[in-house]
Short mmCIF file of C-alpha atoms and ligand atoms in Angstrom, two decimals:
data_model
loop_
_atom_site.label_atom_id
_atom_site.label_comp_id
_atom_site.label_asym_id
_atom_site.label_seq_id
_atom_site.Cartn_x
_atom_site.Cartn_y
_atom_site.Cartn_z
CA MET A 1 5.16 2.20 -111.91
CA ILE A 2 3.33 0.64 -109.00
CA LYS A 3 4.47 -2.87 -108.23
CA PHE A 4 1.63 -5.32 -107.54
CA LYS A 5 1.90 -8.80 -106.14
CA GLU A 6 0.52 -11.41 -108.51
CA ASN A 7 -1.76 -14.42 -108.08
CA ILE A 8 -2.47 -14.02 -104.41
CA SER A 9 -4.98 -16.20 -102.59
CA LEU A 10 -7.56 -14.03 -100.81
CA LYS A 11 -8.29 -16.65 -98.17
CA ASP A 12 -5.91 -15.05 -95.76
CA TYR A 13 -7.55 -11.66 -96.16
CA SER A 14 -11.00 -12.78 -95.04
CA THR A 15 -11.90 -13.77 -91.50
CA PHE A 16 -13.94 -16.56 -93.16
CA LYS A 17 -10.75 -18.06 -94.67
CA ILE A 18 -12.60 -18.44 -97.97
CA GLY A 19 -11.66 -16.81 -101.26
CA GLY A 20 -10.06 -17.46 -104.63
CA VAL A 21 -6.97 -16.02 -106.30
CA SER A 22 -6.68 -12.38 -107.34
CA LYS A 23 -4.53 -11.71 -110.41
CA TYR A 24 -3.09 -8.52 -108.87
CA PHE A 25 -2.92 -7.57 -105.18
CA ILE A 26 -1.69 -4.70 -103.04
CA GLU A 27 -1.89 -3.77 -99.34
CA ILE A 28 -2.20 -0.03 -98.73
CA LYS A 29 -1.76 1.63 -95.36
CA ASN A 30 -2.68 5.27 -95.84
CA LYS A 31 -5.07 7.33 -97.94
CA GLU A 32 -2.44 9.17 -99.93
CA ASP A 33 -1.09 5.88 -101.34
CA LEU A 34 -4.66 4.70 -101.99
CA LYS A 35 -5.46 7.84 -104.03
CA LYS A 36 -2.25 7.38 -105.98
CA VAL A 37 -2.92 3.73 -106.81
CA ILE A 38 -6.52 4.31 -107.84
CA SER A 39 -5.58 7.25 -110.09
CA GLU A 40 -2.91 5.21 -111.90
CA ILE A 41 -4.59 1.88 -112.49
CA ASP A 42 -6.65 0.95 -115.49
CA MET A 43 -8.26 -2.37 -114.57
CA PRO A 44 -11.14 -3.67 -112.47
CA PHE A 45 -10.45 -3.47 -108.75
CA ARG A 46 -12.08 -4.22 -105.42
CA ILE A 47 -11.32 -2.92 -101.97
CA LEU A 48 -11.23 -4.90 -98.74
CA GLY A 49 -10.70 -3.67 -95.18
CA GLY A 50 -10.52 -6.44 -92.64
CA GLY A 51 -12.51 -8.85 -94.81
CA SER A 52 -14.75 -9.58 -91.82
CA ASN A 53 -18.08 -8.96 -93.56
CA THR A 54 -17.33 -10.25 -97.05
CA LEU A 55 -17.88 -13.62 -98.66
CA ILE A 56 -15.21 -13.82 -101.39
CA SER A 57 -15.89 -16.07 -104.41
CA ASP A 58 -13.47 -18.98 -104.96
CA ASP A 59 -13.34 -18.07 -108.67
CA TYR A 60 -10.26 -16.39 -110.14
CA PHE A 61 -10.52 -12.55 -110.04
CA ASN A 62 -8.95 -11.06 -113.13
CA GLY A 63 -8.26 -7.66 -111.59
CA LEU A 64 -6.68 -5.92 -108.58
CA THR A 65 -7.60 -6.52 -104.95
CA ILE A 66 -6.67 -3.63 -102.65
CA VAL A 67 -6.50 -4.33 -98.93
CA PHE A 68 -6.81 -0.96 -97.17
CA LYS A 69 -5.76 -1.66 -93.62
CA THR A 70 -2.96 -0.45 -91.38
CA ASP A 71 -1.05 -1.83 -88.42
CA LYS A 72 0.29 1.63 -87.51
CA PRO A 73 -2.86 3.71 -87.19
CA GLN A 74 -2.84 7.46 -86.76
CA ILE A 75 -5.83 9.18 -85.23
CA MET A 76 -6.29 12.96 -84.83
CA VAL A 77 -8.28 14.12 -81.83
CA ASN A 78 -9.52 17.69 -81.63
CA ASP A 79 -10.55 18.21 -77.99
CA MET A 80 -13.47 20.64 -77.76
CA GLY A 81 -14.03 20.52 -73.99
CA CYS A 82 -17.12 18.39 -73.48
CA SER A 83 -16.75 16.63 -76.81
CA GLY A 84 -14.21 15.86 -79.48
CA ILE A 85 -13.89 15.63 -83.22
CA ILE A 86 -11.92 12.57 -84.23
CA ASN A 87 -10.39 12.33 -87.68
CA VAL A 88 -9.60 8.79 -88.63
CA GLU A 89 -8.45 7.17 -91.88
CA ALA A 90 -10.62 4.34 -93.22
CA CYS A 91 -7.74 1.84 -92.94
CA VAL A 92 -7.70 2.07 -89.15
CA PRO A 93 -8.95 -1.04 -87.31
CA PHE A 94 -12.22 -0.21 -85.54
CA SER A 95 -11.16 -2.07 -82.37
CA PHE A 96 -7.93 -0.05 -82.21
CA LEU A 97 -9.89 3.22 -82.45
CA ILE A 98 -12.19 2.19 -79.60
CA THR A 99 -9.37 1.27 -77.24
CA LYS A 100 -7.50 4.51 -78.13
CA LEU A 101 -10.49 6.68 -77.24
CA LYS A 102 -11.01 5.71 -73.59
CA SER A 103 -11.82 9.29 -72.59
CA PHE A 104 -14.69 9.50 -75.13
CA VAL A 105 -18.04 7.73 -75.12
CA GLY A 106 -20.22 6.52 -77.98
CA LEU A 107 -18.33 3.65 -79.62
CA GLU A 108 -18.19 1.12 -76.83
CA TRP A 109 -20.82 -1.04 -78.53
CA GLY A 110 -18.26 -1.79 -81.24
CA VAL A 111 -15.66 -3.45 -79.08
CA GLY A 112 -14.84 -6.88 -80.49
CA ILE A 113 -16.06 -6.06 -84.01
CA PRO A 114 -13.22 -6.94 -86.37
CA GLY A 115 -12.39 -4.90 -89.47
CA THR A 116 -11.64 -1.33 -90.37
CA ILE A 117 -13.43 2.01 -90.06
CA GLY A 118 -13.99 1.97 -93.86
CA GLY A 119 -15.72 -1.41 -93.70
CA ALA A 120 -17.74 -0.34 -90.66
CA ILE A 121 -18.97 2.83 -92.39
CA ASN A 122 -19.72 1.03 -95.63
CA GLY A 123 -22.16 -1.39 -93.88
CA ASN A 124 -23.07 0.94 -91.00
CA ALA A 125 -21.83 -1.67 -88.51
CA GLY A 126 -23.64 -1.74 -85.20
CA ALA A 127 -24.56 -3.66 -82.10
CA PHE A 128 -26.79 -3.29 -79.05
CA GLU A 129 -29.11 -0.91 -80.99
CA GLU A 130 -26.28 1.56 -81.82
CA SER A 131 -24.28 1.94 -85.02
CA ILE A 132 -21.30 3.82 -86.38
CA GLY A 133 -23.48 6.17 -88.42
CA ASP A 134 -24.72 7.69 -85.10
CA SER A 135 -21.23 9.09 -84.45
CA VAL A 136 -20.12 10.04 -87.99
CA SER A 137 -20.28 13.75 -88.80
CA SER A 138 -18.74 13.49 -92.29
CA VAL A 139 -16.91 11.09 -94.62
CA GLU A 140 -14.11 11.93 -97.07
CA VAL A 141 -14.72 9.98 -100.26
CA LEU A 142 -12.87 9.38 -103.52
CA GLU A 143 -15.59 9.06 -106.15
CA ILE A 144 -14.17 7.20 -109.11
CA GLY A 145 -14.06 9.49 -112.17
CA LYS A 146 -15.13 12.53 -110.14
CA GLY A 147 -12.50 13.14 -107.44
CA ILE A 148 -12.53 13.83 -103.71
CA LYS A 149 -15.82 14.77 -102.03
CA LYS A 150 -17.00 15.36 -98.51
CA PHE A 151 -20.22 13.53 -97.60
CA GLU A 152 -21.97 15.15 -94.64
CA LYS A 153 -23.78 12.71 -92.34
CA LYS A 154 -27.14 13.46 -94.04
CA ASP A 155 -25.63 12.51 -97.42
CA CYS A 156 -24.47 9.12 -96.16
CA ASN A 157 -28.00 7.64 -96.03
CA PHE A 158 -27.16 5.57 -92.98
CA GLY A 159 -29.80 2.98 -92.15
CA TYR A 160 -29.94 -0.43 -90.55
CA ARG A 161 -26.68 -2.07 -91.76
CA THR A 162 -26.67 0.11 -94.85
CA SER A 163 -25.33 3.37 -96.25
CA ILE A 164 -24.93 5.12 -99.58
CA PHE A 165 -21.50 3.40 -99.83
CA LYS A 166 -22.81 -0.17 -99.62
CA ASN A 167 -23.04 -1.77 -103.07
CA ASN A 168 -21.56 1.37 -104.64
CA PRO A 169 -17.97 0.46 -105.53
CA ASN A 170 -17.41 3.91 -107.06
CA LEU A 171 -17.38 5.48 -103.61
CA ILE A 172 -14.09 4.82 -101.84
CA ILE A 173 -14.03 5.90 -98.19
CA LEU A 174 -10.76 7.62 -97.40
CA SER A 175 -11.39 8.96 -93.88
CA ALA A 176 -14.14 10.03 -91.54
CA GLU A 177 -14.81 12.64 -88.91
CA LEU A 178 -16.55 11.33 -85.78
CA ASN A 179 -18.20 13.42 -83.12
CA LEU A 180 -17.99 11.95 -79.62
CA ASN A 181 -18.83 13.17 -76.13
CA LYS A 182 -16.18 13.17 -73.40
CA GLY A 183 -16.52 10.52 -70.67
CA SER A 184 -15.01 7.26 -69.52
CA SER A 185 -15.80 4.33 -71.82
CA LEU A 186 -13.89 1.68 -69.88
CA LYS A 187 -16.76 0.17 -67.79
CA LYS A 188 -19.03 -0.20 -70.80
CA ILE A 189 -16.21 -1.67 -72.91
CA LYS A 190 -15.61 -4.34 -70.26
CA GLU A 191 -19.35 -5.14 -70.11
CA ASN A 192 -19.57 -5.42 -73.86
CA ILE A 193 -16.50 -7.66 -74.09
CA LYS A 194 -18.30 -10.07 -71.71
CA LYS A 195 -21.55 -9.92 -73.75
CA ARG A 196 -19.64 -10.61 -76.95
CA LYS A 197 -17.84 -13.60 -75.43
CA LEU A 198 -21.27 -15.09 -74.65
CA ASN A 199 -22.83 -14.30 -78.07
CA ASN A 200 -20.13 -14.72 -80.69
CA PRO A 201 -19.50 -18.32 -81.73
CA LYS A 202 -15.96 -19.58 -82.12
CA GLY A 203 -14.53 -20.41 -85.56
CA PHE A 204 -13.98 -18.68 -88.89
CA SER A 205 -16.96 -16.49 -89.78
CA ILE A 206 -18.00 -13.10 -91.16
CA GLY A 207 -20.45 -12.17 -88.41
CA CYS A 208 -24.23 -12.29 -88.79
CA ILE A 209 -25.23 -13.44 -92.24
CA PHE A 210 -28.75 -11.99 -92.31
CA LYS A 211 -30.38 -8.78 -91.13
CA ASN A 212 -32.99 -9.01 -88.38
CA HIS A 213 -36.61 -8.76 -89.51
CA TYR A 214 -38.13 -5.41 -88.69
CA GLY A 215 -41.55 -6.29 -90.15
CA GLU A 216 -44.25 -8.18 -88.26
CA ILE A 217 -45.28 -11.82 -88.40
CA ASP A 218 -48.58 -13.63 -87.75
CA PHE A 219 -48.20 -13.69 -83.95
CA LYS A 220 -51.32 -15.88 -83.54
CA LYS A 221 -49.56 -18.61 -85.48
CA HIS A 222 -46.05 -17.89 -84.23
CA SER A 223 -46.51 -16.66 -80.67
CA GLN A 224 -42.92 -17.70 -79.74
CA PHE A 225 -41.61 -14.39 -81.20
CA LYS A 226 -44.12 -12.08 -79.51
CA GLU A 227 -42.28 -11.35 -76.26
CA PHE A 228 -38.96 -10.69 -78.03
CA TYR A 229 -40.66 -8.50 -80.64
CA GLU A 230 -42.47 -6.42 -77.99
CA LYS A 231 -39.20 -5.83 -76.16
CA LYS A 232 -36.88 -5.21 -79.14
CA GLY A 233 -39.13 -4.10 -82.00
CA TYR A 234 -37.82 -6.74 -84.41
CA ILE A 235 -37.64 -10.53 -84.87
CA SER A 236 -34.15 -11.90 -84.68
CA ALA A 237 -32.91 -13.64 -87.83
CA GLY A 238 -31.12 -16.14 -85.60
CA MET A 239 -34.37 -17.12 -83.87
CA LEU A 240 -36.16 -17.61 -87.22
CA ILE A 241 -33.37 -19.89 -88.43
CA GLU A 242 -33.22 -21.80 -85.17
CA GLU A 243 -37.01 -22.34 -85.30
CA CYS A 244 -36.52 -23.99 -88.70
CA GLY A 245 -34.29 -26.55 -86.94
CA LEU A 246 -31.21 -25.46 -88.89
CA LYS A 247 -28.73 -25.00 -86.02
CA GLY A 248 -25.80 -27.26 -86.81
CA PHE A 249 -26.94 -27.95 -90.40
CA SER A 250 -24.09 -27.99 -92.90
CA ILE A 251 -23.26 -28.09 -96.57
CA GLY A 252 -19.71 -29.23 -97.20
CA ASP A 253 -17.60 -27.53 -94.54
CA ALA A 254 -19.99 -24.58 -94.17
CA LYS A 255 -22.06 -25.05 -91.06
CA ILE A 256 -24.82 -23.01 -89.36
CA SER A 257 -23.35 -22.41 -85.94
CA SER A 258 -24.79 -24.57 -83.16
CA GLU A 259 -24.20 -21.63 -80.80
CA HIS A 260 -25.77 -18.77 -82.85
CA ALA A 261 -27.97 -19.65 -85.84
CA ASN A 262 -27.22 -16.39 -87.70
CA PHE A 263 -23.55 -17.28 -88.04
CA ILE A 264 -22.10 -19.65 -90.62
CA ILE A 265 -18.82 -21.24 -89.62
CA ASN A 266 -16.15 -22.46 -92.00
CA LEU A 267 -15.18 -25.74 -90.36
CA LYS A 268 -11.98 -26.04 -92.45
CA ASN A 269 -12.25 -26.12 -96.21
CA ALA A 270 -15.64 -24.58 -96.99
CA LYS A 271 -16.07 -23.29 -100.52
CA SER A 272 -17.87 -20.04 -101.32
CA GLU A 273 -20.37 -22.20 -103.23
CA ASN A 274 -21.16 -24.17 -100.04
CA VAL A 275 -21.88 -20.93 -98.18
CA LEU A 276 -24.06 -19.56 -100.99
CA LYS A 277 -26.09 -22.79 -101.10
CA LEU A 278 -26.47 -22.69 -97.32
CA ILE A 279 -27.65 -19.06 -97.45
CA ASN A 280 -30.21 -19.86 -100.15
CA PHE A 281 -31.43 -22.97 -98.39
CA THR A 282 -31.89 -21.03 -95.15
CA LYS A 283 -33.83 -18.29 -96.95
CA GLU A 284 -36.12 -20.90 -98.52
CA GLN A 285 -36.79 -22.63 -95.20
CA VAL A 286 -37.58 -19.35 -93.41
CA LYS A 287 -39.78 -18.20 -96.25
CA ASN A 288 -41.72 -21.51 -96.29
CA LYS A 289 -42.27 -21.55 -92.55
CA PHE A 290 -42.80 -17.87 -91.68
CA LEU A 291 -43.43 -16.10 -95.03
CA ILE A 292 -40.44 -13.86 -94.29
CA ASN A 293 -37.80 -12.94 -96.84
CA LEU A 294 -34.47 -12.86 -95.04
CA GLU A 295 -32.03 -10.29 -96.46
CA GLU A 296 -28.25 -10.71 -96.38
CA GLU A 297 -26.29 -8.41 -94.07
CA ILE A 298 -22.95 -9.61 -95.46
CA GLN A 299 -21.41 -8.45 -98.70
CA ILE A 300 -20.46 -10.81 -101.49
CA PHE A 301 -17.54 -10.48 -103.94
CA HIS A 302 -18.60 -12.40 -107.05
CA VAL A 303 -16.22 -12.36 -109.98
C1 FAD B 401 -16.86 -12.51 -85.01
C2 FAD B 401 -17.49 -11.37 -85.75
C3 FAD B 401 -18.39 -10.55 -85.10
C4 FAD B 401 -19.00 -9.49 -85.79
N1 FAD B 401 -19.88 -8.66 -85.14
C5 FAD B 401 -20.47 -7.68 -85.78
C6 FAD B 401 -21.42 -6.81 -85.12
O1 FAD B 401 -21.70 -6.94 -83.94
N2 FAD B 401 -22.00 -5.81 -85.85
C7 FAD B 401 -21.70 -5.60 -87.15
O2 FAD B 401 -22.25 -4.67 -87.74
N3 FAD B 401 -20.81 -6.40 -87.80
C8 FAD B 401 -20.22 -7.42 -87.16
N4 FAD B 401 -19.32 -8.22 -87.83
C9 FAD B 401 -19.09 -8.03 -89.29
C10 FAD B 401 -17.88 -7.09 -89.58
O3 FAD B 401 -16.86 -7.29 -88.66
C11 FAD B 401 -18.24 -5.64 -89.63
O4 FAD B 401 -19.31 -5.42 -90.52
C12 FAD B 401 -17.04 -4.75 -90.00
O5 FAD B 401 -17.36 -3.41 -89.76
C13 FAD B 401 -16.60 -4.93 -91.47
O6 FAD B 401 -15.39 -4.25 -91.65
P1 FAD B 401 -14.26 -4.80 -92.63
O7 FAD B 401 -13.19 -3.79 -92.73
O8 FAD B 401 -13.83 -6.15 -92.23
O9 FAD B 401 -15.09 -4.84 -93.98
P2 FAD B 401 -14.77 -5.76 -95.27
O10 FAD B 401 -15.39 -7.09 -95.10
O11 FAD B 401 -13.35 -5.72 -95.61
O12 FAD B 401 -15.57 -4.95 -96.36
C14 FAD B 401 -17.00 -4.85 -96.28
C15 FAD B 401 -17.49 -4.03 -97.48
O13 FAD B 401 -16.97 -2.69 -97.33
C16 FAD B 401 -16.26 -2.31 -98.44
N5 FAD B 401 -15.14 -1.48 -98.01
C17 FAD B 401 -14.19 -1.78 -97.08
N6 FAD B 401 -13.37 -0.71 -96.92
C18 FAD B 401 -13.83 0.28 -97.76
C19 FAD B 401 -13.41 1.61 -98.06
N7 FAD B 401 -12.36 2.16 -97.46
N8 FAD B 401 -14.13 2.29 -98.98
C20 FAD B 401 -15.22 1.76 -99.55
N9 FAD B 401 -15.64 0.51 -99.33
C21 FAD B 401 -14.97 -0.21 -98.42
C22 FAD B 401 -15.79 -3.60 -99.10
O14 FAD B 401 -15.59 -3.42 -100.48
C23 FAD B 401 -16.97 -4.53 -98.81
O15 FAD B 401 -17.97 -4.34 -99.79
C24 FAD B 401 -18.69 -9.29 -87.16
C25 FAD B 401 -17.77 -10.13 -87.82
C26 FAD B 401 -17.18 -11.18 -87.11
C27 FAD B 401 -16.23 -12.06 -87.83
#
């Protein structure tokens, strides 16, 4: 019989420090234990990695929350000469993997991104026009009711902050194989740490709330976005929100960051409801002003 903790507040398992109580709770640190737990339980469950991209409802969750994250990560590197195949379990912190692989290049963009490999693959985390899907060659998945499957890269449907795994709770990511070239990543890691320090606001958050807008806009009316769009190929969600005058706007303790308008900061005791209201209000304002429908990048655990 697996022993679960009971009535655990999920606040401490989200970088937002928001979240209600889960009736049952377990922390799992390797894929064998995860497979065992999932095969034995008969109740609704949800899986969290680092909780750094998830808004968790304050309502009581009458099921099991599994936190799949380890503090003693194991990574297998198969050196192929000019490249390497890296086998990594989903519970490994992404930042740990990057600092462990200093003689490989391709993941330096991810330095400073909190969370696990599983969470990163689920949402195809990325930065500086690169994303984890670029380096994944396959993903080992436990499909609920069907067993273990290997998803080749082409089956993962990686796209801008999306994958086949996002919004599909039946697909549990156990591990992944990454293909990386040999080289020294240290210089780029240092540069990216500096960039992050400039861009990431301080305080409890779950990263960028909305995806950037890859469609166009009426540039005759809104010429302020033209230069950025021509350079980058998209309109930044943060710029759209800032242009609506929402920097610093708050509902309860949930505040649109004054440093980066695409971040919401939990000042202290923000409720999930405050954040949801702020998200909806922001979407309305951007829609009214620019006729653009912002889409959430974050994931939401409703009950
Ligand atoms: C300060 C800050 C900066 C950030 N910067 C970036 C950035 O530059 N780019 C970026 O893309 N993101 C960024 N993020 C968001 C976040 O850190 C990443 O998206 C991260 O990869 C999420 O990983 P996680 O383990 O925390 O996911 P979680 O929030 O724990 O989970 C996210 C989703 O994945 C699912 N999931 C988790 N593990 C598994 C698994 N093993 N199998 C199946 N599903 C799973 C969960 O159920 C949930 O739906 C930032 C966040 C913060 C707080």
